[in-house]
mmCIF file of C-alpha atoms (C1' of nucleotides) in Angstrom:
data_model
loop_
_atom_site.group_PDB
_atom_site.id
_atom_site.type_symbol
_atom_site.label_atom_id
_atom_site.label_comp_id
_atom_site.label_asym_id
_atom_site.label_seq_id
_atom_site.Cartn_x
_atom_site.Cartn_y
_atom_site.Cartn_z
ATOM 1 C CA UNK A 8 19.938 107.837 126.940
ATOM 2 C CA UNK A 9 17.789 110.452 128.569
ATOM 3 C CA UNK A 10 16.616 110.677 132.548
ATOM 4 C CA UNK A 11 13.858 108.468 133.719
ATOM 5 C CA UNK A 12 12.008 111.384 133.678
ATOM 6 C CA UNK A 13 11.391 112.025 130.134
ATOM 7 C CA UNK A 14 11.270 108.069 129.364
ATOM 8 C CA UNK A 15 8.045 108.292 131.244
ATOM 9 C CA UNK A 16 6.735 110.840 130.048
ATOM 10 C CA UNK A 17 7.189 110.101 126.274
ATOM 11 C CA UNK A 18 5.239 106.705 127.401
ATOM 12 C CA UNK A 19 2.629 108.544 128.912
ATOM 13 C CA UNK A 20 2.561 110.844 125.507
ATOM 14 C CA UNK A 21 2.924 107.934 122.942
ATOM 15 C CA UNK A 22 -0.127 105.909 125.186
ATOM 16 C CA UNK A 23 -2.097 109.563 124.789
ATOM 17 C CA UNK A 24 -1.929 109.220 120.901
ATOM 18 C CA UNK A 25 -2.663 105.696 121.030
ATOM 19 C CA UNK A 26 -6.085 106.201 122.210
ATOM 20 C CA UNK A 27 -8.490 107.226 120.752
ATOM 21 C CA UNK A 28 -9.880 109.741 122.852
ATOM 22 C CA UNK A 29 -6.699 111.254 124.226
ATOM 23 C CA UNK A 30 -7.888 110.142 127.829
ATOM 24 C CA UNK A 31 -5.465 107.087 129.705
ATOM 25 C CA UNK A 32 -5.624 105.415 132.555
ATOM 26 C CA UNK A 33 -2.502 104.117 134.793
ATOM 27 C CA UNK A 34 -1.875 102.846 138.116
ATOM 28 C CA UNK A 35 1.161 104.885 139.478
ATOM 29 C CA UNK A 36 2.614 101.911 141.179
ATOM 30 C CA UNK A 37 2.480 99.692 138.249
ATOM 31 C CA UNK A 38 3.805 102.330 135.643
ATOM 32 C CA UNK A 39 6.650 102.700 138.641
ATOM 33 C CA UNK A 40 7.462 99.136 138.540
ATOM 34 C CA UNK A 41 8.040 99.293 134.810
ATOM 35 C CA UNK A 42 10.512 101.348 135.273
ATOM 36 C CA UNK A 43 11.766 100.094 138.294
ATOM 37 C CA UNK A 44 11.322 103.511 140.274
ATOM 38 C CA UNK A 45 9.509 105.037 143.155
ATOM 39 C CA UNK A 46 6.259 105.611 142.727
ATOM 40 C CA UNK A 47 6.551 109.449 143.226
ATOM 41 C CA UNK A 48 8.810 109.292 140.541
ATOM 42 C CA UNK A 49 5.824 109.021 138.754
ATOM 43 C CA UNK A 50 4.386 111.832 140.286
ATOM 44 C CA UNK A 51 6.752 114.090 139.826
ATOM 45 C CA UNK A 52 6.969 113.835 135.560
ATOM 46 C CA UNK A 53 2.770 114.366 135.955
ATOM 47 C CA UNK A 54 3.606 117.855 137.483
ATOM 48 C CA UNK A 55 6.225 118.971 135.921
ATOM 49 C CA UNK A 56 4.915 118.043 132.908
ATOM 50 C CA UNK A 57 1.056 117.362 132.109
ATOM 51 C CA UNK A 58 0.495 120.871 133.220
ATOM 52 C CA UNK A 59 -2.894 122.216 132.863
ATOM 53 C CA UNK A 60 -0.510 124.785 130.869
ATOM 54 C CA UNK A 61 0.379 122.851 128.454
ATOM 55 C CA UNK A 62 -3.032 121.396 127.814
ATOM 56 C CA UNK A 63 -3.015 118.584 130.456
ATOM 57 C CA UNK A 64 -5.455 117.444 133.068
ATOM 58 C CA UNK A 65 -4.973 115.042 135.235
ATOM 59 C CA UNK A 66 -7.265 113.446 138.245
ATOM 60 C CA UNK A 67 -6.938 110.319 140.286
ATOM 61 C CA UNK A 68 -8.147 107.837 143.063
ATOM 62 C CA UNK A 69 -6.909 106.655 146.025
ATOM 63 C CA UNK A 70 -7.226 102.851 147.735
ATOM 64 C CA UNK A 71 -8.385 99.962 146.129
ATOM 65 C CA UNK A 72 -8.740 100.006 142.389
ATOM 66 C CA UNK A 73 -7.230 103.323 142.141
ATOM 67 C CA UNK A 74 -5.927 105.139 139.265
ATOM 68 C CA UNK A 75 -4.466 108.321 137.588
ATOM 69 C CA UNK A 76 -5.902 109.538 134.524
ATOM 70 C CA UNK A 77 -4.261 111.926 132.160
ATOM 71 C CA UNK A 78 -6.816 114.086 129.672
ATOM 72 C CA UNK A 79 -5.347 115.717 126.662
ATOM 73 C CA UNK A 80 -7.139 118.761 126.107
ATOM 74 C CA UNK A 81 -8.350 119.680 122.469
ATOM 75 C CA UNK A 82 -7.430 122.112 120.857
ATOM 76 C CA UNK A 83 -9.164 124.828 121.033
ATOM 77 C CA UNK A 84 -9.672 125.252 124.882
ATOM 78 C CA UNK A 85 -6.190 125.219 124.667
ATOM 79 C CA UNK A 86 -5.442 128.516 123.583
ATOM 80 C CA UNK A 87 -7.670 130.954 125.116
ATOM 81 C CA UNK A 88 -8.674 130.203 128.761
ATOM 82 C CA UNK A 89 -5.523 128.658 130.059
ATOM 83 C CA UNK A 90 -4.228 131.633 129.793
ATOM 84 C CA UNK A 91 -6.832 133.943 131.278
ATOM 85 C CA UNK A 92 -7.276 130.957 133.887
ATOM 86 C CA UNK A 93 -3.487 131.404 134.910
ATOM 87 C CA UNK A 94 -3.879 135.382 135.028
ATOM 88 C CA UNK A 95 -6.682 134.977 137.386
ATOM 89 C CA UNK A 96 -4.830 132.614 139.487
ATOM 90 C CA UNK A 97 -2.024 134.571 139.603
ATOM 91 C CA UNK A 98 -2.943 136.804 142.258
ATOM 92 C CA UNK A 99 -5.982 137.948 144.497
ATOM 93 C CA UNK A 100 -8.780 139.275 143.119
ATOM 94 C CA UNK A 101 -11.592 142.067 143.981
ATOM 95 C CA UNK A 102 -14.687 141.612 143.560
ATOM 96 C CA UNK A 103 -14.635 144.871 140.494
ATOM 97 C CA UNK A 104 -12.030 142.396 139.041
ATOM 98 C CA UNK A 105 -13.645 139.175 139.177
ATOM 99 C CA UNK A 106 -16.732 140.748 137.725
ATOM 100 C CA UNK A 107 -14.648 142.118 134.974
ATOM 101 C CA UNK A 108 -13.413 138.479 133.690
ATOM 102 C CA UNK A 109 -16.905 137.307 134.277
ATOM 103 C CA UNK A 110 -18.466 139.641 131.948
ATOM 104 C CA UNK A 111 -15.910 139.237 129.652
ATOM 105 C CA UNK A 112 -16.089 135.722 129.135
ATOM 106 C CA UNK A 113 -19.359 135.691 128.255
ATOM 107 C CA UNK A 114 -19.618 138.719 125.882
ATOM 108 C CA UNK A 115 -16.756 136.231 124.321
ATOM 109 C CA UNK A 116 -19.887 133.018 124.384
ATOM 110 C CA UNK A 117 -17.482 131.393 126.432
ATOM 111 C CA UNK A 118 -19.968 131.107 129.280
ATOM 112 C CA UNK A 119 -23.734 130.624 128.938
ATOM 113 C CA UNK A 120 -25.853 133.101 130.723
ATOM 114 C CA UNK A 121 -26.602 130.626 133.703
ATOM 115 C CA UNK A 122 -22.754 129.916 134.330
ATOM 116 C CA UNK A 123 -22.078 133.509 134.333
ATOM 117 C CA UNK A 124 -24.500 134.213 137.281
ATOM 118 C CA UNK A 125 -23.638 131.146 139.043
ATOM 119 C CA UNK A 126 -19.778 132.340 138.908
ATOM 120 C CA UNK A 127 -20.895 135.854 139.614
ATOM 121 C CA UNK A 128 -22.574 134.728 142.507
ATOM 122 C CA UNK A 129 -19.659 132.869 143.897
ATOM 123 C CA UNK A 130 -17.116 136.008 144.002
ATOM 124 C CA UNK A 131 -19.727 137.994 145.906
ATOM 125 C CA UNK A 132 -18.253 139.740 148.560
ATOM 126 C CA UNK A 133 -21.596 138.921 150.928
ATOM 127 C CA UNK A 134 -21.411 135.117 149.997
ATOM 128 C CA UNK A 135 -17.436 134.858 150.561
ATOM 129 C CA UNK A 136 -17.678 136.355 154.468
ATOM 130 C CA UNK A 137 -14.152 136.507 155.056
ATOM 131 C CA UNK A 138 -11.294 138.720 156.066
ATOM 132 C CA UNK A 139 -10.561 141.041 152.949
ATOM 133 C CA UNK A 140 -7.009 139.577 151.755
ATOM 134 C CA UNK A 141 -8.262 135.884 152.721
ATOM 135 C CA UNK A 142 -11.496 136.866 150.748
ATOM 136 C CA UNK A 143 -9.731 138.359 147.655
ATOM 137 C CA UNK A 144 -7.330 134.930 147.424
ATOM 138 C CA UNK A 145 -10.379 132.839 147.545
ATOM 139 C CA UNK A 146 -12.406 134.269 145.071
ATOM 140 C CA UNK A 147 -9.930 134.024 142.952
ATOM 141 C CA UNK A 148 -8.957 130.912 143.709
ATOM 142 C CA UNK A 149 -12.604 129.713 143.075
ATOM 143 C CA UNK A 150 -12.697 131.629 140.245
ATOM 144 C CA UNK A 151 -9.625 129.944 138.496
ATOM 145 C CA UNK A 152 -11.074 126.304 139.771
ATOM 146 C CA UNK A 153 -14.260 126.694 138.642
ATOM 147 C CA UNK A 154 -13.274 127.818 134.975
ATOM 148 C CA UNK A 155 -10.842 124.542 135.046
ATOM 149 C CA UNK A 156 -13.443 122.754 135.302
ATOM 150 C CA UNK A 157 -15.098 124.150 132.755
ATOM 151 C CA UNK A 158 -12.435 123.239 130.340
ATOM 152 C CA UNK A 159 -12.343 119.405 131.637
ATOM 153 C CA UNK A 160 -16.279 119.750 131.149
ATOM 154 C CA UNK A 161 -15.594 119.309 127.276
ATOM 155 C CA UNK B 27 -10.458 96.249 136.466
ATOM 156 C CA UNK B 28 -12.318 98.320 138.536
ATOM 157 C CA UNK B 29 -13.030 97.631 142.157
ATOM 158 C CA UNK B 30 -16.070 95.692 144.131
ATOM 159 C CA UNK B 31 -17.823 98.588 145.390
ATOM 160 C CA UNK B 32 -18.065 99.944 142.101
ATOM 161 C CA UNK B 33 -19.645 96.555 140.393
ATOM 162 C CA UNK B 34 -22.486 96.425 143.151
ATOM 163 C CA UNK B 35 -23.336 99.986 143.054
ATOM 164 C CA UNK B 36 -23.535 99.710 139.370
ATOM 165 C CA UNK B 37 -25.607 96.445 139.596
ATOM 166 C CA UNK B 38 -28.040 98.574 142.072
ATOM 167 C CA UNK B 39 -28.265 101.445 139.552
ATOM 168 C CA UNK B 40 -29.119 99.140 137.063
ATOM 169 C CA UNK B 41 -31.895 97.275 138.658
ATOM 170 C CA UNK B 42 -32.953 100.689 139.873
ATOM 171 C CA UNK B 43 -33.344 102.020 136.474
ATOM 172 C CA UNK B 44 -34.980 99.037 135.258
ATOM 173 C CA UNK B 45 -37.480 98.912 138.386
ATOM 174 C CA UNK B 46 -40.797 100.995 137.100
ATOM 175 C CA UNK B 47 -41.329 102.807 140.569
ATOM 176 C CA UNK B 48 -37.598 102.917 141.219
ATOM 177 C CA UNK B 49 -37.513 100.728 144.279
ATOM 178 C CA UNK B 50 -35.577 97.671 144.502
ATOM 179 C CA UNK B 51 -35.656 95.029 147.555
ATOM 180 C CA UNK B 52 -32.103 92.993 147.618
ATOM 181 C CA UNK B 53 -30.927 90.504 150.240
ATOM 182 C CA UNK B 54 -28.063 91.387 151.360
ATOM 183 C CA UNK B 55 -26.091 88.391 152.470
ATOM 184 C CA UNK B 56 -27.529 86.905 148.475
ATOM 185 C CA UNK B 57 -26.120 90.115 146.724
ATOM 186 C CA UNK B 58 -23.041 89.493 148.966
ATOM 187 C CA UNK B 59 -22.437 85.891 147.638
ATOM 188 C CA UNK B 60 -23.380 87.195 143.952
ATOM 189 C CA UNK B 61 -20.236 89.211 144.174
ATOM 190 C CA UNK B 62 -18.176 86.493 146.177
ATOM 191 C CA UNK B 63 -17.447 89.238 149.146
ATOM 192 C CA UNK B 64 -18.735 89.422 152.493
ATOM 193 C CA UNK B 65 -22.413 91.168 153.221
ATOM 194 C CA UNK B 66 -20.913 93.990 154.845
ATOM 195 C CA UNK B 67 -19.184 95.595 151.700
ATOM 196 C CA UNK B 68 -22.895 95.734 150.469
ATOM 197 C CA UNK B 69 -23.627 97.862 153.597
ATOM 198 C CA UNK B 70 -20.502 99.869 152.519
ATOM 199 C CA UNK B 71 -21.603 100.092 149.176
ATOM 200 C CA UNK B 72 -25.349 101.725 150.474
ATOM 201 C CA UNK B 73 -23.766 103.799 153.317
ATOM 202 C CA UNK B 74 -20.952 105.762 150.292
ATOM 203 C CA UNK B 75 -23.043 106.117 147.388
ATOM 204 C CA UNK B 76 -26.573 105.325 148.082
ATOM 205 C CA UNK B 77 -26.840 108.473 150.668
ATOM 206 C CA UNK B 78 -29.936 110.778 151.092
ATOM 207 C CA UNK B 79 -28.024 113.743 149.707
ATOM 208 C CA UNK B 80 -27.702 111.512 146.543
ATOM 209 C CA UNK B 81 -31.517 111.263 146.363
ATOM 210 C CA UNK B 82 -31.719 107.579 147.742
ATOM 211 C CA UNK B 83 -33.615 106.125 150.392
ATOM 212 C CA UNK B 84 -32.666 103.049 152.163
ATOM 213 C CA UNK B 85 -34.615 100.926 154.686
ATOM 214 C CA UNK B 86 -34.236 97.309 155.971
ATOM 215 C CA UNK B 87 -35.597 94.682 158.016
ATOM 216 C CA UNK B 88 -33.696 91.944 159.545
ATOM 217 C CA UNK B 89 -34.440 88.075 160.786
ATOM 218 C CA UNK B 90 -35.701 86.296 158.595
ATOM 219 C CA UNK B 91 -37.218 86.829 155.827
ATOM 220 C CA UNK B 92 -35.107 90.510 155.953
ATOM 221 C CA UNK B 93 -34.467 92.440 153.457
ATOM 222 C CA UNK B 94 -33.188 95.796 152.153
ATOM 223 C CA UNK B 95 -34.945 98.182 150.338
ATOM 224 C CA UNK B 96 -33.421 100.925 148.089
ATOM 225 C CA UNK B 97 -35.695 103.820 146.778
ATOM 226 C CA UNK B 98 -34.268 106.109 143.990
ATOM 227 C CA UNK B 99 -36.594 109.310 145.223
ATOM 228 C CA UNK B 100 -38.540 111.117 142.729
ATOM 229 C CA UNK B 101 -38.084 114.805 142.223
ATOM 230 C CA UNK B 102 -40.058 117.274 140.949
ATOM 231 C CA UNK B 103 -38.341 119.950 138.906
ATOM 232 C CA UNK B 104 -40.916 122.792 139.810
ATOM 233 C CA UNK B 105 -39.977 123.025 143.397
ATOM 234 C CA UNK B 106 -37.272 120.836 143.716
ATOM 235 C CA UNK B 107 -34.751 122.972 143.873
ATOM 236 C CA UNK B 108 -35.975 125.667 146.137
ATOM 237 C CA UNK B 109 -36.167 122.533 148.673
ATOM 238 C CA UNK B 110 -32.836 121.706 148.034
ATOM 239 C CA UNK B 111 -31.104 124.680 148.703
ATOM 240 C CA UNK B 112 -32.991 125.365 151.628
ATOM 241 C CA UNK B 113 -31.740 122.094 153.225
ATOM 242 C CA UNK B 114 -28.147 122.875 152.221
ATOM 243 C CA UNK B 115 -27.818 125.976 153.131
ATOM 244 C CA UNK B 116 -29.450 125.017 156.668
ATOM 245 C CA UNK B 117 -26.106 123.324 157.618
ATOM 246 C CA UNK B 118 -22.420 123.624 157.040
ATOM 247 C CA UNK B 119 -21.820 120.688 154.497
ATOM 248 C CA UNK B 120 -18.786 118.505 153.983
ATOM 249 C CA UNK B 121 -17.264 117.700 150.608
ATOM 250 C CA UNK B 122 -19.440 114.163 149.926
ATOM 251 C CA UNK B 123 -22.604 115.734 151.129
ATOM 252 C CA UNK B 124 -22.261 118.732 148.818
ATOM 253 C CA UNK B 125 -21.270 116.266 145.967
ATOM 254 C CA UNK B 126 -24.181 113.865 147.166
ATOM 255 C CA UNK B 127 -26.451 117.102 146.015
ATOM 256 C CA UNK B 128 -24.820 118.294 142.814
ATOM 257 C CA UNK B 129 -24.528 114.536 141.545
ATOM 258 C CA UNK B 130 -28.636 114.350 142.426
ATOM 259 C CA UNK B 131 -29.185 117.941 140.387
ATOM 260 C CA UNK B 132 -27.370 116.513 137.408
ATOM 261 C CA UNK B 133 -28.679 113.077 137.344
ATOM 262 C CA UNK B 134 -32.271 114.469 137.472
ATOM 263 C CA UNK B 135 -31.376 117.179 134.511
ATOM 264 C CA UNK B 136 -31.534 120.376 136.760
ATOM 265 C CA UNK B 137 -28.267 121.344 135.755
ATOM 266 C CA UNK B 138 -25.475 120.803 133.114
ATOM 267 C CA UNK B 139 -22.442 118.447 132.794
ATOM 268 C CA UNK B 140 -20.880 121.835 132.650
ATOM 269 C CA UNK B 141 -22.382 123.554 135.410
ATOM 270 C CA UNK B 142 -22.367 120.467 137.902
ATOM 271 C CA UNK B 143 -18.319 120.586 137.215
ATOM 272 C CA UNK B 144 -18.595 124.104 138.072
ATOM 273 C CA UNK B 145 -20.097 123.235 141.180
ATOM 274 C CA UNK B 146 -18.088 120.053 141.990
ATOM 275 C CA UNK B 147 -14.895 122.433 141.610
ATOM 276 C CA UNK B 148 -15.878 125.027 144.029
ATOM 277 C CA UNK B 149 -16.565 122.635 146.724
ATOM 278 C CA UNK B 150 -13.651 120.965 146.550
ATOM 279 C CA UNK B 151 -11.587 120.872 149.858
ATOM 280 C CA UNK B 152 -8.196 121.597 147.776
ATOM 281 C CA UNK B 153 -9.949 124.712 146.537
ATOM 282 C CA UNK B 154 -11.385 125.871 150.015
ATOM 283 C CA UNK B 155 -8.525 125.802 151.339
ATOM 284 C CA UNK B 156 -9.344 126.635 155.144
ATOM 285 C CA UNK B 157 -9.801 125.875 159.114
ATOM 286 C CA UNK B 158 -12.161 122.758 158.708
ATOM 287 C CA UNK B 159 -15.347 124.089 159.906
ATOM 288 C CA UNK B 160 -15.262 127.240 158.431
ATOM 289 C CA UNK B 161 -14.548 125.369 155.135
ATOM 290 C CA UNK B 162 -17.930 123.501 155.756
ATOM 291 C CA UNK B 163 -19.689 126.860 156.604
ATOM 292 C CA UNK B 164 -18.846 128.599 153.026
ATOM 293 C CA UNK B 165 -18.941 125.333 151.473
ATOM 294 C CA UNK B 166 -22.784 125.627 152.316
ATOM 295 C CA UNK B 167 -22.661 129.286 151.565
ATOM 296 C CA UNK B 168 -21.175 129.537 148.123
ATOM 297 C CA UNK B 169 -23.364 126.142 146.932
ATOM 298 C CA UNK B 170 -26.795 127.456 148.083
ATOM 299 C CA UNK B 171 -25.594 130.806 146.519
ATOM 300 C CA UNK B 172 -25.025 129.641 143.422
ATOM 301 C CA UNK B 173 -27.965 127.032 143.065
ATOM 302 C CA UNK B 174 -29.943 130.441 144.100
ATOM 303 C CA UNK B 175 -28.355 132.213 141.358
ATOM 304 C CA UNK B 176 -29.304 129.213 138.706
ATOM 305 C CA UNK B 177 -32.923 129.811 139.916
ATOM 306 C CA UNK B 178 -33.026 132.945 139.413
ATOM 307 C CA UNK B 179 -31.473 133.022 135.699
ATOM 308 C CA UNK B 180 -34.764 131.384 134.028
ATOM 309 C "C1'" DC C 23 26.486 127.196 142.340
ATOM 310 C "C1'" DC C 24 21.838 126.532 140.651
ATOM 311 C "C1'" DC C 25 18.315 123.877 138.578
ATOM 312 C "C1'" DT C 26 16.303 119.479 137.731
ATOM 313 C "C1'" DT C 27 15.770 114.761 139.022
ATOM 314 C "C1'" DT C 28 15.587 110.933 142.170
ATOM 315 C "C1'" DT C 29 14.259 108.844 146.568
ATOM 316 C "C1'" DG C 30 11.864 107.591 150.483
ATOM 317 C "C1'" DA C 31 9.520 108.511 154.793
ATOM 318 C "C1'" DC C 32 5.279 110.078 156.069
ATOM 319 C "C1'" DT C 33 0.402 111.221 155.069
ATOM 320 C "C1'" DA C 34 -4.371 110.946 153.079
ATOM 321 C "C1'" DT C 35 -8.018 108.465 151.132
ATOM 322 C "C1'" DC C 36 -10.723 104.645 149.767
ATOM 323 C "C1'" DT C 37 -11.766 99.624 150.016
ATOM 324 C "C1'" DT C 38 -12.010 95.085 151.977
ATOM 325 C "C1'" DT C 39 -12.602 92.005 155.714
ATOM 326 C "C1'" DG C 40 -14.082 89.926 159.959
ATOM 327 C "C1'" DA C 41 -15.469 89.671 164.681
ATOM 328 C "C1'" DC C 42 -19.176 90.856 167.368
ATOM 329 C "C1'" DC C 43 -24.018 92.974 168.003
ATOM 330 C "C1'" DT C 44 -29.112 93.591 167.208
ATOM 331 C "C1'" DT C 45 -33.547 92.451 165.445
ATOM 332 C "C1'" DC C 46 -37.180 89.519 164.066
ATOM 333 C "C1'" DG C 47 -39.860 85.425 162.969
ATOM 334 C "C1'" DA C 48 -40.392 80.650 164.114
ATOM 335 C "C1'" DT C 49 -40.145 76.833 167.191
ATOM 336 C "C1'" DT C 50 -40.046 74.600 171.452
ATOM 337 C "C1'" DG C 51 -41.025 73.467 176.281
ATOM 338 C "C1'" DC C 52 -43.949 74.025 179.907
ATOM 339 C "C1'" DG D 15 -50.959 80.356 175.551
ATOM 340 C "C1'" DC D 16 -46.641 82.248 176.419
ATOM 341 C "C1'" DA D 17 -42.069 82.809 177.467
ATOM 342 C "C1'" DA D 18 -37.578 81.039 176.346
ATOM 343 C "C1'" DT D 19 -34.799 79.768 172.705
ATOM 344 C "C1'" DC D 20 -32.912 79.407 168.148
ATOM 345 C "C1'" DG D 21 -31.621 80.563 163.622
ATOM 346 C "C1'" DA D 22 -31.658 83.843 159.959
ATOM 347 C "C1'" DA D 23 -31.263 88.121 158.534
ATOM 348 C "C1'" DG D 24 -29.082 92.807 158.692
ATOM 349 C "C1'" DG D 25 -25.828 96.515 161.438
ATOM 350 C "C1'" DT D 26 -21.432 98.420 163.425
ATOM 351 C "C1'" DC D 27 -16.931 99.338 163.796
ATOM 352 C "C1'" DA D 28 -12.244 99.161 163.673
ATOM 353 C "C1'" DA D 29 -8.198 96.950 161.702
ATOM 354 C "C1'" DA D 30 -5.809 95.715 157.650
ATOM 355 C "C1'" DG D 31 -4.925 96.459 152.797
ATOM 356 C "C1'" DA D 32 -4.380 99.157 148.587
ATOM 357 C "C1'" DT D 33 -3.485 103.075 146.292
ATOM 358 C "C1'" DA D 34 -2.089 107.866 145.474
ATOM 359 C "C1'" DG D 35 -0.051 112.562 147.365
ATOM 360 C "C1'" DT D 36 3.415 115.557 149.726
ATOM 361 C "C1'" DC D 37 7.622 117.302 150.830
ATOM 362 C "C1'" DA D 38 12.210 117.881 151.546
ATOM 363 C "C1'" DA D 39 16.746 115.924 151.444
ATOM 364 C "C1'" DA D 40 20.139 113.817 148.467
ATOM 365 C "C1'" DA D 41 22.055 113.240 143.985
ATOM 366 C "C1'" DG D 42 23.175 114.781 139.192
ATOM 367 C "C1'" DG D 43 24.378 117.780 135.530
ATOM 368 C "C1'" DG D 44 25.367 122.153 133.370
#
DNA sequence: CCCTTTTGACTATCTTTGACCTTCGATTGC
DNA sequence: GCAATCGAAGGTCAAAGATAGTCAAAAGGG
């Protein structure tokens, strides 16, 4: 018998290909109980493993009538901008380098012409006023946030 | 099942959409008693997700005979957003106000599923990760940038 | 030993509830 | 008439409740 860990998470799995639109919803404390764990038990097997890596998303809500739901990504976003997403996020970014992914995305028709200038805007160095290393980390933290989202947009 | 808040704001919604000149007059304590809770979770209801920044207008009377009165605000895409970004980029905003706007844009078509997850990431307190009111301050920075940007692309 | 898993105390966020307050129209007492 | 009073709305606010998140220490397993 395997750890709690990966009992959970082949639940969480089989539930994904149940449905049919790869998208569940769970209450942490209830899947918990089923297992008779702690509830950041739970927690922990959505981090270490429905990474946005490995084609994951996952978003949630607090209080009454809260809930975590887990996305499974299609296909095809899966391959290419995870991984320029985790490149970006990687380290700090100038704004030369920002630019450069920018352009390059949508040369690839990954981004329309309006999200392009929107992002473009964003990693400007007179819209981000900050100290230059804090700057550089936000953009591309921004940067790597807003291209997530893209993916989930889909 | 989801929660109360949620069924009354999507009963308002509703009548709101049905409603030719998108105004609805409710009762509160009757609304209350519809949903078997007590009147002031309407007033929550109105005072999370019936704001201004969400494009909604509320006004009451009590005594009797009271009432309150919930006006879905019309927009007009020529110079609607022009307005808009002038008001948020007056202010530092927090997180639900700069929501409030994008979830207005997209409801009234100004911008994309895509582009208002864009947004929605990059104002995101997790991704601004700073001192509180400088947060706000870029928070109103970047989103007035952007919107600017969007204008600009047509 | 080092890496992963398990736990739980503490924190953050959102919702629900109720006691008390304010406003307004209607009625009453003079 | 007119002020005092009353009842019927709605408003405020803070406490309690309901979830989920974080983090680091303890426990397991190679």
């Amino acid at each position: 018998m395997k750890n709690m860990a990966e009992l959970i998470a082949q639940q969480l799995e089989t539930m994904l290909e149940q449905s049919p639109d790869g998208v569940i919803e769970i209450q942490r404390g209830a899947l918990a109980s089923q297992f008779a764990c702690v509830p950041s038990q739970v927690t922990y097997v959505l981090a270490t493993r429905f990474t946005q890596e490995r084609g994951y998303l996952v978003e949630s809500k607090r209080g009454g009538g809260g809930y975590i739901r887990v996305v499974k990504l299609p296909l095809d976003p899966r391959n290419a901008l995870p991984k320029i997403i985790h490149a970006i996020a990687a380290d700090p970014l100038t704004q030369a380098q920002a630019e450069g992914y920018i352009q390059w995305l949508y040369r690839e028709h990954l981004l329309t012409r309006r999200e392009a200038m929107m992002l473009l805007a964003a990693v400007d160095r007179n819209v981000l006023e900050l100290p230059v290393d804090l700057r550089d980390t936000m953009r591309s933290r921004l940067l790597s946030a807003m291209l997530m989202a893209l993916m989930r947009a889909n």
